[in-house]
Short mmCIF file of C-alpha atoms in Angstrom, two decimals:
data_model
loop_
_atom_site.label_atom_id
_atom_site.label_comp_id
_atom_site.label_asym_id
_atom_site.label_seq_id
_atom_site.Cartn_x
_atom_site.Cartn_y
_atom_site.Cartn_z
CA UNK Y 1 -104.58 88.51 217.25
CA UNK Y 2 -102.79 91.90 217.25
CA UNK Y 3 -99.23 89.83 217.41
CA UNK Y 4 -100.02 88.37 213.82
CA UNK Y 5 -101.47 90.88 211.93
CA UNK Y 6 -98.72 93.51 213.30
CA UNK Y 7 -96.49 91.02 211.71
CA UNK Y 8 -98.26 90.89 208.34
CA UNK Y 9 -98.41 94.90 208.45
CA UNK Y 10 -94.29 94.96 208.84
CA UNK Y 11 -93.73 92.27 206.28
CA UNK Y 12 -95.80 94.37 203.84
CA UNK Y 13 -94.09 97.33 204.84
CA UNK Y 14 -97.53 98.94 205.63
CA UNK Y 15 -98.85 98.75 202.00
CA UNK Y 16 -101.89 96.96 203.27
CA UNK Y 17 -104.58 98.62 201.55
CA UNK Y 18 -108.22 97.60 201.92
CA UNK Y 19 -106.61 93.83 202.93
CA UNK Y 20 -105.66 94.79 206.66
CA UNK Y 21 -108.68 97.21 207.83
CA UNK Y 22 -111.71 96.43 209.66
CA UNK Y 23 -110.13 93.97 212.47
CA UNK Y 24 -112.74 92.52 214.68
CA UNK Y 25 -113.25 93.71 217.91
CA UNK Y 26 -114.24 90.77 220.04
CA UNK Y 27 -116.80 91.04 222.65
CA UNK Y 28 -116.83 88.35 224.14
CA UNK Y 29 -113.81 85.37 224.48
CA UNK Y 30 -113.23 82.15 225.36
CA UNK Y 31 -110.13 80.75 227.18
CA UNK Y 32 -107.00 80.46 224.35
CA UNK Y 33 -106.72 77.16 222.79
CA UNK Y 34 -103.82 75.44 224.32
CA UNK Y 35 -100.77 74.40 222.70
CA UNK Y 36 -101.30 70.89 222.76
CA UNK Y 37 -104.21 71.45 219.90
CA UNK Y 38 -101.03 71.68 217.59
CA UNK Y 39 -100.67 68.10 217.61
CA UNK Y 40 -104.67 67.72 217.23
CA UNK Y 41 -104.73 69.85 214.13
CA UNK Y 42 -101.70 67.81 212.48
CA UNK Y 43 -104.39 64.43 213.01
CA UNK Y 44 -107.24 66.06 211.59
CA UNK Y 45 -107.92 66.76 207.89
CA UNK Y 46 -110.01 69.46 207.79
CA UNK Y 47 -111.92 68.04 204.54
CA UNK Y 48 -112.20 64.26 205.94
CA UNK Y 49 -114.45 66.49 209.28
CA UNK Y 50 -117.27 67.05 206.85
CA UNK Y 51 -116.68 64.55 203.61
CA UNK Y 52 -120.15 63.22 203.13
CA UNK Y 53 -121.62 66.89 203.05
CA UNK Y 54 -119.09 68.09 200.11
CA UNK Y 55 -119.60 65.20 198.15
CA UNK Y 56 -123.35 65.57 198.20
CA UNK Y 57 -123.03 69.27 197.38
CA UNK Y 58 -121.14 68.52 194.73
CA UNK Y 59 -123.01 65.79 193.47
CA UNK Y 60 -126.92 67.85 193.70
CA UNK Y 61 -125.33 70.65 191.96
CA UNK Y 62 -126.23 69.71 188.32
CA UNK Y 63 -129.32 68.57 189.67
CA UNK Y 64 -130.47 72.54 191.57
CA UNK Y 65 -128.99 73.89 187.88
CA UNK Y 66 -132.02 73.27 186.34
CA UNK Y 67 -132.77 72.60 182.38
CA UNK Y 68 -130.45 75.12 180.50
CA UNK Y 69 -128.91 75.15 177.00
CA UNK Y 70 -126.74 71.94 176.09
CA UNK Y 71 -123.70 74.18 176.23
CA UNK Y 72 -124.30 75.83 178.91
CA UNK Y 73 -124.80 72.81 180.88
CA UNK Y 74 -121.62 70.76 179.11
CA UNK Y 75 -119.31 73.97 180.32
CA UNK Y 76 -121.14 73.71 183.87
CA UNK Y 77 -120.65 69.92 184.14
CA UNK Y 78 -117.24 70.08 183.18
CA UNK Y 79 -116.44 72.00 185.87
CA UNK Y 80 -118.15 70.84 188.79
CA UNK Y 81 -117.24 67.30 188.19
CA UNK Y 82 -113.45 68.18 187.57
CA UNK Y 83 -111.52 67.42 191.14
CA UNK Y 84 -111.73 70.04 193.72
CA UNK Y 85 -110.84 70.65 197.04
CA UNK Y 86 -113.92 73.09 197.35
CA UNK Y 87 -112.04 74.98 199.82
CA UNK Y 88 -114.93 77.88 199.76
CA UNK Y 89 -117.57 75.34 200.35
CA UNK Y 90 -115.50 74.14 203.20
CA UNK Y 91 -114.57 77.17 204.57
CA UNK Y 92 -118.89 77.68 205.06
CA UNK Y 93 -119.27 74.01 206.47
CA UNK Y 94 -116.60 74.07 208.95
CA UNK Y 95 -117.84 77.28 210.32
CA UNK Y 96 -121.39 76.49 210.66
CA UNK Y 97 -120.38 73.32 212.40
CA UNK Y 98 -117.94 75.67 214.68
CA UNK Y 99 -120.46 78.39 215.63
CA UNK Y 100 -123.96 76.78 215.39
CA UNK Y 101 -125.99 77.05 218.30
CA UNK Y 102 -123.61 80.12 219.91
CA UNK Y 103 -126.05 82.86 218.17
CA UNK Y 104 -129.07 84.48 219.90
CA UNK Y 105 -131.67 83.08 217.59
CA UNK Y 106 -129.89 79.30 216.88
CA UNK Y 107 -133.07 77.68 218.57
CA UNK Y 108 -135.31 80.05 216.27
CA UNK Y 109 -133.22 78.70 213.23
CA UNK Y 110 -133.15 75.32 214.12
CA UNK Y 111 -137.29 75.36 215.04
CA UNK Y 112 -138.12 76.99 211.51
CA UNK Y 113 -135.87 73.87 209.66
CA UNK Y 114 -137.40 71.15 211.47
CA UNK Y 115 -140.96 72.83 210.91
CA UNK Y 116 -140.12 73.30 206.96
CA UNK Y 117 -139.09 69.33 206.98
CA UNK Y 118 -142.20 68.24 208.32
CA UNK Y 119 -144.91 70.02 206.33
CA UNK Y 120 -142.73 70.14 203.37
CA UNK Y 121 -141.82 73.14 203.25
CA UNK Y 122 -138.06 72.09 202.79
CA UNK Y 123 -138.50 70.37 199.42
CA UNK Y 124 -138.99 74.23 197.88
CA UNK Y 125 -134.95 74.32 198.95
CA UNK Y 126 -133.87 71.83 196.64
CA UNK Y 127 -136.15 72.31 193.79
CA UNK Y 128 -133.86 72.65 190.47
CA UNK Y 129 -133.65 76.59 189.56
CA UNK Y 130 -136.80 76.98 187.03
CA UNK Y 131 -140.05 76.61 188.57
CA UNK Y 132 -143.60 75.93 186.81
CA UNK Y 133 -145.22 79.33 187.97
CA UNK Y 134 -141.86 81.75 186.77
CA UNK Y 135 -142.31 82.99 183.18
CA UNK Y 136 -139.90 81.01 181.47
CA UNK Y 137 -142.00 79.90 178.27
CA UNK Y 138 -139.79 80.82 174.85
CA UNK Y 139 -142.21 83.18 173.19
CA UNK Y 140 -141.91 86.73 174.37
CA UNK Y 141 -145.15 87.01 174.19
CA UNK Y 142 -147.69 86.45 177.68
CA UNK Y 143 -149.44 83.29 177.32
CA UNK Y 144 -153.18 83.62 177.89
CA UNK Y 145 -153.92 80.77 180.26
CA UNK Y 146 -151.42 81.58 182.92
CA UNK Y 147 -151.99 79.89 186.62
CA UNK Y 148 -152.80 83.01 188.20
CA UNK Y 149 -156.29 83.98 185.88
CA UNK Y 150 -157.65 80.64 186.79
CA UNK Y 151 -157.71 81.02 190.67
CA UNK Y 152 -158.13 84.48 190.78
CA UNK Y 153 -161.37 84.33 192.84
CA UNK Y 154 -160.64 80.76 194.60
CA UNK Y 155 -160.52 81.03 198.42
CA UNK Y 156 -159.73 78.70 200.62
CA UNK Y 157 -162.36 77.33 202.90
CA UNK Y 158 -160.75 77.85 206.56
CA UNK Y 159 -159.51 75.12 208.80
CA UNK Y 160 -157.64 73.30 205.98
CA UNK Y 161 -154.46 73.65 207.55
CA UNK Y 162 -152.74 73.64 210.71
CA UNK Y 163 -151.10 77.26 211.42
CA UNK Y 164 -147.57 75.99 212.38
CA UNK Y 165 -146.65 76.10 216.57
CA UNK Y 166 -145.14 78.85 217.72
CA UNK Y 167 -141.17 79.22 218.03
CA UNK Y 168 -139.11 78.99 221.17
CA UNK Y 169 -138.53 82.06 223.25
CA UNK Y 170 -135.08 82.55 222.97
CA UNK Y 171 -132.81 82.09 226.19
CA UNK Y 172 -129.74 83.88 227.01
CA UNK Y 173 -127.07 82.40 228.73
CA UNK Y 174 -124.11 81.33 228.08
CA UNK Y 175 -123.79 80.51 224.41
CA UNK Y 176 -122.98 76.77 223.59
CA UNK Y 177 -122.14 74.52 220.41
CA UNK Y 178 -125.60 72.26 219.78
CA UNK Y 179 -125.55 68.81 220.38
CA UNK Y 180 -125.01 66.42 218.59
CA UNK Y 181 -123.20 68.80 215.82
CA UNK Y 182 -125.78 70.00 212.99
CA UNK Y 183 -126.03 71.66 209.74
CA UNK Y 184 -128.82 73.44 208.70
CA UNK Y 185 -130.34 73.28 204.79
CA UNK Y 186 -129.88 76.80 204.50
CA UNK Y 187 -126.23 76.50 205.26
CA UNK Y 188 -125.46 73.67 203.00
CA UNK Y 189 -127.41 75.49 200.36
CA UNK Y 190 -125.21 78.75 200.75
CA UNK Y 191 -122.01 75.99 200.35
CA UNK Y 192 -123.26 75.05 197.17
CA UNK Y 193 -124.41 79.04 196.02
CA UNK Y 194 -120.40 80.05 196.95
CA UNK Y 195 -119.08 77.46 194.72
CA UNK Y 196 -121.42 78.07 191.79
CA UNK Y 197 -119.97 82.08 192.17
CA UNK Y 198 -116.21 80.67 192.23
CA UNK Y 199 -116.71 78.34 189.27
CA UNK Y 200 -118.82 81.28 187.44
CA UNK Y 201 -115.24 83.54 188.27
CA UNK Y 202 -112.66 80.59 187.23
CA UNK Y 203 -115.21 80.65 183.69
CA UNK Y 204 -115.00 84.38 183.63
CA UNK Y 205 -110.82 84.29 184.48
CA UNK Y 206 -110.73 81.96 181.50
CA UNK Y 207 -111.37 84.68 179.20
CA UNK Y 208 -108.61 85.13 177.08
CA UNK Y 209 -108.29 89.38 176.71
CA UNK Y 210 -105.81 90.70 174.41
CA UNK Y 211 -102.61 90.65 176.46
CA UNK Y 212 -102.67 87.42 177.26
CA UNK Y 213 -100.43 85.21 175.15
CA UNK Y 214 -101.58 81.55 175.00
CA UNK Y 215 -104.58 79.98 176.86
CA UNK Y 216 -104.08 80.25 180.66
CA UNK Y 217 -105.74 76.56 181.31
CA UNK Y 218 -105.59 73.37 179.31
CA UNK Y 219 -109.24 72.67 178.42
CA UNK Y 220 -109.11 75.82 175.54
CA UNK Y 221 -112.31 73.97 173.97
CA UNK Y 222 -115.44 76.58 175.18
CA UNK Y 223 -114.30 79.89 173.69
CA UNK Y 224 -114.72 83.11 175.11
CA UNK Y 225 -118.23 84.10 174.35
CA UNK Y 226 -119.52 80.41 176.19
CA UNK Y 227 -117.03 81.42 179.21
CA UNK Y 228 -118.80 84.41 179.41
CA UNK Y 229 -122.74 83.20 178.86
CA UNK Y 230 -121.70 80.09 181.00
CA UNK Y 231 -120.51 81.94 183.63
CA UNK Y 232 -123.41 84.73 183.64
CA UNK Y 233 -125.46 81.70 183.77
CA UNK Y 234 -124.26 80.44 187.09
CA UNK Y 235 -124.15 83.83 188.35
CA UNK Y 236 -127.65 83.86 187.58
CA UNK Y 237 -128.81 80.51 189.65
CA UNK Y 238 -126.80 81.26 192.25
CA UNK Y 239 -128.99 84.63 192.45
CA UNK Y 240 -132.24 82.65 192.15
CA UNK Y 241 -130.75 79.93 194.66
CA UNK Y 242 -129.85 82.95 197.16
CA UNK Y 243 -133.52 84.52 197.05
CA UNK Y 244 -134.62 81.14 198.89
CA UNK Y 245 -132.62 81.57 201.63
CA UNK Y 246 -135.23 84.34 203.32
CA UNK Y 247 -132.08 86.58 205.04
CA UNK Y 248 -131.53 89.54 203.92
CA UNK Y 249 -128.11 90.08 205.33
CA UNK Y 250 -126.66 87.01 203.48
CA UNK Y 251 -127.75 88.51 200.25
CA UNK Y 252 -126.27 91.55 200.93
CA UNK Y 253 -123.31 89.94 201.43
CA UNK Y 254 -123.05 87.53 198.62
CA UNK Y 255 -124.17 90.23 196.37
CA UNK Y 256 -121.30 92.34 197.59
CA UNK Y 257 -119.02 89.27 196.99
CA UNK Y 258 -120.51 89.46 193.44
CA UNK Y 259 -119.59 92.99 192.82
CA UNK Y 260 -116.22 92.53 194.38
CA UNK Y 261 -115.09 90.20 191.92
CA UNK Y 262 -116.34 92.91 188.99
CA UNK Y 263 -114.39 95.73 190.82
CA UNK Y 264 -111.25 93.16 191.62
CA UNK Y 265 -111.59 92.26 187.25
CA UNK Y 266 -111.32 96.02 186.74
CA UNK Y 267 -108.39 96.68 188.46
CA UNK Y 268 -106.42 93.76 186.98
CA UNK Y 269 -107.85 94.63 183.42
CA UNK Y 270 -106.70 98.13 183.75
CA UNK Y 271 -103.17 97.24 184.63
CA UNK Y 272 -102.62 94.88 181.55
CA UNK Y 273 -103.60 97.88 178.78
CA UNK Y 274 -101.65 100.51 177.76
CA UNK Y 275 -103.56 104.17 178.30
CA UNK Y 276 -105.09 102.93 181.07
CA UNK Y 277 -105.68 105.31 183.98
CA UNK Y 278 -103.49 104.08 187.56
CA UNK Y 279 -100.36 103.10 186.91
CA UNK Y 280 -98.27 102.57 190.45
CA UNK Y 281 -96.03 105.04 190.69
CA UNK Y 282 -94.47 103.89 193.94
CA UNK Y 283 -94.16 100.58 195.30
CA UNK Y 284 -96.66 101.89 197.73
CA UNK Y 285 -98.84 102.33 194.84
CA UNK Y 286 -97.96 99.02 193.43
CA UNK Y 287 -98.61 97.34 196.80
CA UNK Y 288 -101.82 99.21 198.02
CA UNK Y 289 -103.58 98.32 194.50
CA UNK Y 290 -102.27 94.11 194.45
CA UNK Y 291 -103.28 93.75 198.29
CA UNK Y 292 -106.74 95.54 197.52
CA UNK Y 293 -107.27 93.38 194.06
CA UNK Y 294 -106.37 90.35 196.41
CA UNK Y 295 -108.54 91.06 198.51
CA UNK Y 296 -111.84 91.43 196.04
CA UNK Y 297 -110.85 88.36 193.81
CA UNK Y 298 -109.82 86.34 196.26
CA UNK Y 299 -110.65 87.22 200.22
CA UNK Y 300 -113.96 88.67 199.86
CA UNK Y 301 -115.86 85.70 199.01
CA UNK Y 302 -114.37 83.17 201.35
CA UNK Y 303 -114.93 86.18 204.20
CA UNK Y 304 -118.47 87.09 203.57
CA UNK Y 305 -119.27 83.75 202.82
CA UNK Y 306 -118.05 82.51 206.06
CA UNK Y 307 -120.10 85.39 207.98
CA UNK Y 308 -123.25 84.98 206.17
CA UNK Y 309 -122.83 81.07 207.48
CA UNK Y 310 -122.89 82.25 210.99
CA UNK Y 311 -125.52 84.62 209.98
CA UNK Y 312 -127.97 81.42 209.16
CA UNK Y 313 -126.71 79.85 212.15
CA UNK Y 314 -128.85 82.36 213.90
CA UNK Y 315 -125.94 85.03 214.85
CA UNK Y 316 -127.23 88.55 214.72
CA UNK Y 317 -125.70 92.29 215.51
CA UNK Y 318 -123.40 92.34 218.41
CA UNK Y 319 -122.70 89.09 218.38
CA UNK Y 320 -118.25 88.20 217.58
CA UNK Y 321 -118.99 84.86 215.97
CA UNK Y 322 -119.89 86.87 212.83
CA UNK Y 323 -116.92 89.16 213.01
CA UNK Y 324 -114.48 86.22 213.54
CA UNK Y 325 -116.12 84.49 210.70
CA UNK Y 326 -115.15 87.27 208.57
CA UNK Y 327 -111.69 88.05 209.68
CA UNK Y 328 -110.81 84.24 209.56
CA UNK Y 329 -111.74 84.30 205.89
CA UNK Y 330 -110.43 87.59 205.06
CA UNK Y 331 -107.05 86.77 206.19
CA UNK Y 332 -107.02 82.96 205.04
CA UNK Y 333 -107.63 84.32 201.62
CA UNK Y 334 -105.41 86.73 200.95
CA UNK Y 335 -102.53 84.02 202.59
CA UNK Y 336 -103.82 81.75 199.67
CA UNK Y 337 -103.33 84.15 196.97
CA UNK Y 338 -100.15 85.38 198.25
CA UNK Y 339 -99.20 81.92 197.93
CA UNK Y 340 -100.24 81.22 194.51
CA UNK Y 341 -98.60 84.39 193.12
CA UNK Y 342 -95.28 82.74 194.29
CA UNK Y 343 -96.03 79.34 192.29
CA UNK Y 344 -95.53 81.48 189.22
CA UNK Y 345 -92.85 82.49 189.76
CA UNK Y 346 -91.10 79.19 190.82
CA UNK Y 347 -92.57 78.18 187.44
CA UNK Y 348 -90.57 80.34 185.87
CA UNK Y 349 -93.35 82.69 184.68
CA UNK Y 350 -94.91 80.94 182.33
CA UNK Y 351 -98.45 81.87 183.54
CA UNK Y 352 -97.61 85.37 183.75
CA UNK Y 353 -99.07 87.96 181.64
CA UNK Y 354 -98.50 91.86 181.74
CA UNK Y 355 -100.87 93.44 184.06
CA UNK Y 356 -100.75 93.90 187.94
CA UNK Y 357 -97.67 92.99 189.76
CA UNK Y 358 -97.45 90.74 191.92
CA UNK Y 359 -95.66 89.92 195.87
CA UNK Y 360 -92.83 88.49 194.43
CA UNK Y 361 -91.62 90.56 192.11
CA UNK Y 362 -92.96 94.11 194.64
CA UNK Y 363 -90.36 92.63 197.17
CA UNK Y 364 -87.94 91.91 194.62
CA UNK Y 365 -88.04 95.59 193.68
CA UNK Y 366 -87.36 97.42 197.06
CA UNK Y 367 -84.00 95.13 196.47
CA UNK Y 368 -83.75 95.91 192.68
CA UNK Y 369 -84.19 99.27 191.91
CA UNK Y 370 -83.73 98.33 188.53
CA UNK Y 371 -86.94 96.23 188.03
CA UNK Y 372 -89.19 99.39 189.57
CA UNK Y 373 -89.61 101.23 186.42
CA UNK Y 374 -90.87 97.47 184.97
CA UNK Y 375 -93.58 97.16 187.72
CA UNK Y 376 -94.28 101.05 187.21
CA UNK Y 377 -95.62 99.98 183.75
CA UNK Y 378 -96.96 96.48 184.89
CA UNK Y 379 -94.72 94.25 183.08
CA UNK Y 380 -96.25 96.01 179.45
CA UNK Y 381 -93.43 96.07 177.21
CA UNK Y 382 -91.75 93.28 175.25
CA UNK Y 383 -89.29 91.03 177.68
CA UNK Y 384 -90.31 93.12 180.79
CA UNK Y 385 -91.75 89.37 181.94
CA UNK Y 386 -88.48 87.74 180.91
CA UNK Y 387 -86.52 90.01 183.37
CA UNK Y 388 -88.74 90.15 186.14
CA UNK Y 389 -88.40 86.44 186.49
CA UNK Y 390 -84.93 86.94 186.64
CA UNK Y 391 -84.89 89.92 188.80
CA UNK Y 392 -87.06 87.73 191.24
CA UNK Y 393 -84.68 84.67 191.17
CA UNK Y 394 -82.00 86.65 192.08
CA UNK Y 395 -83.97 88.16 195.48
CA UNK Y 396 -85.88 87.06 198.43
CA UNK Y 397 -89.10 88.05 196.83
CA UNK Y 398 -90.74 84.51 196.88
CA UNK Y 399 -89.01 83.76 200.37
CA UNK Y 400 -90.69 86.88 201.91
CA UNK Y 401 -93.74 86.48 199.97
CA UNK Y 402 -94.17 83.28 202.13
CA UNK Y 403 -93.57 84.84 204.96
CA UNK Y 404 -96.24 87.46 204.64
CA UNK Y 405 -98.72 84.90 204.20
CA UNK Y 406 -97.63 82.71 206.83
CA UNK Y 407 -98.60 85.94 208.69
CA UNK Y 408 -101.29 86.21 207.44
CA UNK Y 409 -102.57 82.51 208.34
CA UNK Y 410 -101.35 82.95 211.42
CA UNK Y 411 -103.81 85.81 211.77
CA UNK Y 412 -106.47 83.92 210.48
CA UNK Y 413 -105.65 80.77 213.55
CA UNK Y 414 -105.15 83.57 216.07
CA UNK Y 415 -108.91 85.05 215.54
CA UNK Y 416 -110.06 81.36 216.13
CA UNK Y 417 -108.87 81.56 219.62
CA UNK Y 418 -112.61 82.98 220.46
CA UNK Y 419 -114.38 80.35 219.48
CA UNK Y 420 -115.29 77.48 222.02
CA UNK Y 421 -112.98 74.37 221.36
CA UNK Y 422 -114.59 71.91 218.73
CA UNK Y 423 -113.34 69.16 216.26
CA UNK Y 424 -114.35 71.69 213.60
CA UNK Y 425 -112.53 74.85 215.10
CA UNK Y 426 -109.19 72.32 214.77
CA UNK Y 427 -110.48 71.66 211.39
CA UNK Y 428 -110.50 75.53 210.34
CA UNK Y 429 -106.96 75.65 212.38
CA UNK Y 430 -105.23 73.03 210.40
CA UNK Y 431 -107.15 74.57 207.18
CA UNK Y 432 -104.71 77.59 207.48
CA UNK Y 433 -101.07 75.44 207.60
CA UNK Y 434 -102.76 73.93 204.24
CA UNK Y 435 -103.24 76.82 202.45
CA UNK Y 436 -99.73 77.87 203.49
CA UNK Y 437 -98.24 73.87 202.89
CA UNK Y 438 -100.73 73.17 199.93
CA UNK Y 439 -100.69 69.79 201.13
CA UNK Y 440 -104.27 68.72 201.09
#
């Protein structure tokens, strides 16, 4: 693991920022994957592993929405049923497939799912997002024949119900994979809650601001207020969807993901207006504040997403599978963002707007001094764009670029090496030469 994130810390020239800190520290391993899993991970498409799971997620998410405004649900629809690789969603699958059953309290986990599916219980899960006893009537004013004055003084005679059996005692030993593989609701829920957050950020990206040209994505037909209100609204279920989960760790760190993406908003705001506090004033600068907005746009929510997967999976304090969920994710998405910053630019900019500056054009500087004082202002004045494409063309920025987040992938395989061989550990391996390839 050290091997590849050294390398990404060279190729960045150690302007990691937030991106490179908190590395794992294993403790406990199993043996290194051997080469010959190269050639396994070429044969297996990560997405074909766990098909029939992503297409029902996809296809119950209108469904767990819940009534809502005609508009809001038109912009909602028309974005979950657009084609998608759900790589976020897929990123929380293939983990909980990787790592169930290795956790302390798995058999806990497991015992509380198959209990909820046989009273019941489980059918609260996948109840759409408004329920008959939350106060959603359209008058502001409290109805006075609500559900809870007319049982007030009902008890229940005793012996109606069976108190459920006890769980298992937990064993330790050596941790294991379960067999035959298994998914629990919970984690297919939290699937669905991480792409209802991504599609309420694409909504929120879509807002046009005022230094942004032309429309940024071909649909143009919402507007910006509906962007907003449509993705608030998601944000919203996805907070009501997370409630039912009943861990309090995974909220904490889907709410963090939630707050990331405000804070990671903020800092690319800030760069695209003039007067603006924060300017880079050294590529160090420059570098320290793109690898830390990377990181909370992009990283954060494909990191703590796949940690609070293990977390369901019955993985608790201690215990490496969470910490190799994270640092998997962390460093898979800040190689996919690296990546997409260089499509830009071999797009000849047209996508690009004044604001934070990006890999490309950060390693193009160190061999133009002459596009520094451009990236110093973040590409504000008139043509600065125009001759930062060029300035780019003319250096190894996009060739480098790659490189770093090759590095970065290979960080992300490297940390996999701890987990105990599986289909979908080869999966999660040949997930990271995708993001790099974008062949999917």
């Amino acid at each position: 693991m050290r091997s590849a994130l050294h390398r990404a810390f060279v190729f960045s020239r150690k302007h990691s920022g937030l991106a490179l800190h908190a590395r794992p520290r294993p403790q406990q391993s199993f043996p290194i994957v051997p080469d010959q899993q190269r050639l396994e991970t070429q044969r297996l498409e990560p997405h074909a592993l766990v098909a029939p799971e992503l297409s029902h997620l996809r296809g119950s998410l209108l469904g767990l929405l819940g009534s809502a405004h005609p508009g809001l649900s038109e912009i909602a629809r028309y974005y979950f049923l657009q084609p998608s690789q759900q790589l976020r969603s897929l990123i929380v699958l293939l983990f909980s497939h990787a790592t169930n059953g290795l956790g302390r309290h798995w058999r806990e986990k497991a015992w509380a799912a198959q209990n909820e599916a046989d009273t019941g219980l489980s059918e609260e899960l996948d109840r759409p997002l408004r329920l008959p006893d939350v106060l959603n009537n359209w008058h502001p004013s409290m109805p006075n024949d609500t559900a809870s004055f007319a049982s007030v003084f009902h008890l229940r005679p005793p012996g109606l119900h069976q108190p459920p059996p006890l769980p298992p005692s937990s064993v330790h030993g050596i941790p294991h994979l379960v067999s035959p593989p298994r998914l629990l609701p919970v984690q297919l829920r939290l699937a669905q809650i991480v792409e209802m957050i991504h599609i309420a950020s694409v909504l929120h990206d879509d807002v046009l601001d005022a230094t942004t040209p032309a429309p940024t994505h071909e649909h143009d037909g919402f507007g910006n207020k509906l962007s907003i209100l449509a993705g608030d609204f998601l944000l919203g279920r996805a907070s009501a969807a997370l409630s039912r989960l009943g861990e309090s760790e995974v909220v904490e760190l889907v709410a963090g993901v939630i707050s990331n993406l405000a804070e990671g908003e903020m800092l690319r705001v800030q760069a695209g207006q003039r007067g603006q506090p924060g300017p880079p004033r050294t590529l160090t600068d420059a570098w320290d504040v793109y690898l830390q907005k990377t990181y909370l746009k992009t990283a954060s929510l494909m990191a703590k997403s796949a940690r609070a997967a293990v977390v369901l999976g019955g993985c608790r304090e201690g215990e490496v599978w969470k910490d190799v969920a994270y640092a998997y994710g962390r460093n898979l998405g800040i190689a996919y963002q690296l990546v997409e910053d260089t499509l830009d630019y071999e797009a000849g900019g047209k996508n690009l707007v004044p604001g934070l500056v990006t890999g490309p054009a950060l390693f193009a500087g160190e061999e133009h001094p002459d596009l520094q004082p451009l990236i110093h202002r973040n590409l504000a004045d008139e043509g600065d764009i125009d001759r930062a494409v060029d300035f780019v063309s003319r250096s190894g920025g996009i060739e480098r670029t790659r490189r770093l987040a090759q590095s970065y992938a290979d960080a992300a395989r490297e940390v996999l090496q701890l987990l105990p061989d599986s289909d979908p550990k080869i999966a999660l391996d040949a997930l990271a030469e995708c993001v790099i390839s974008r062949k999917w």
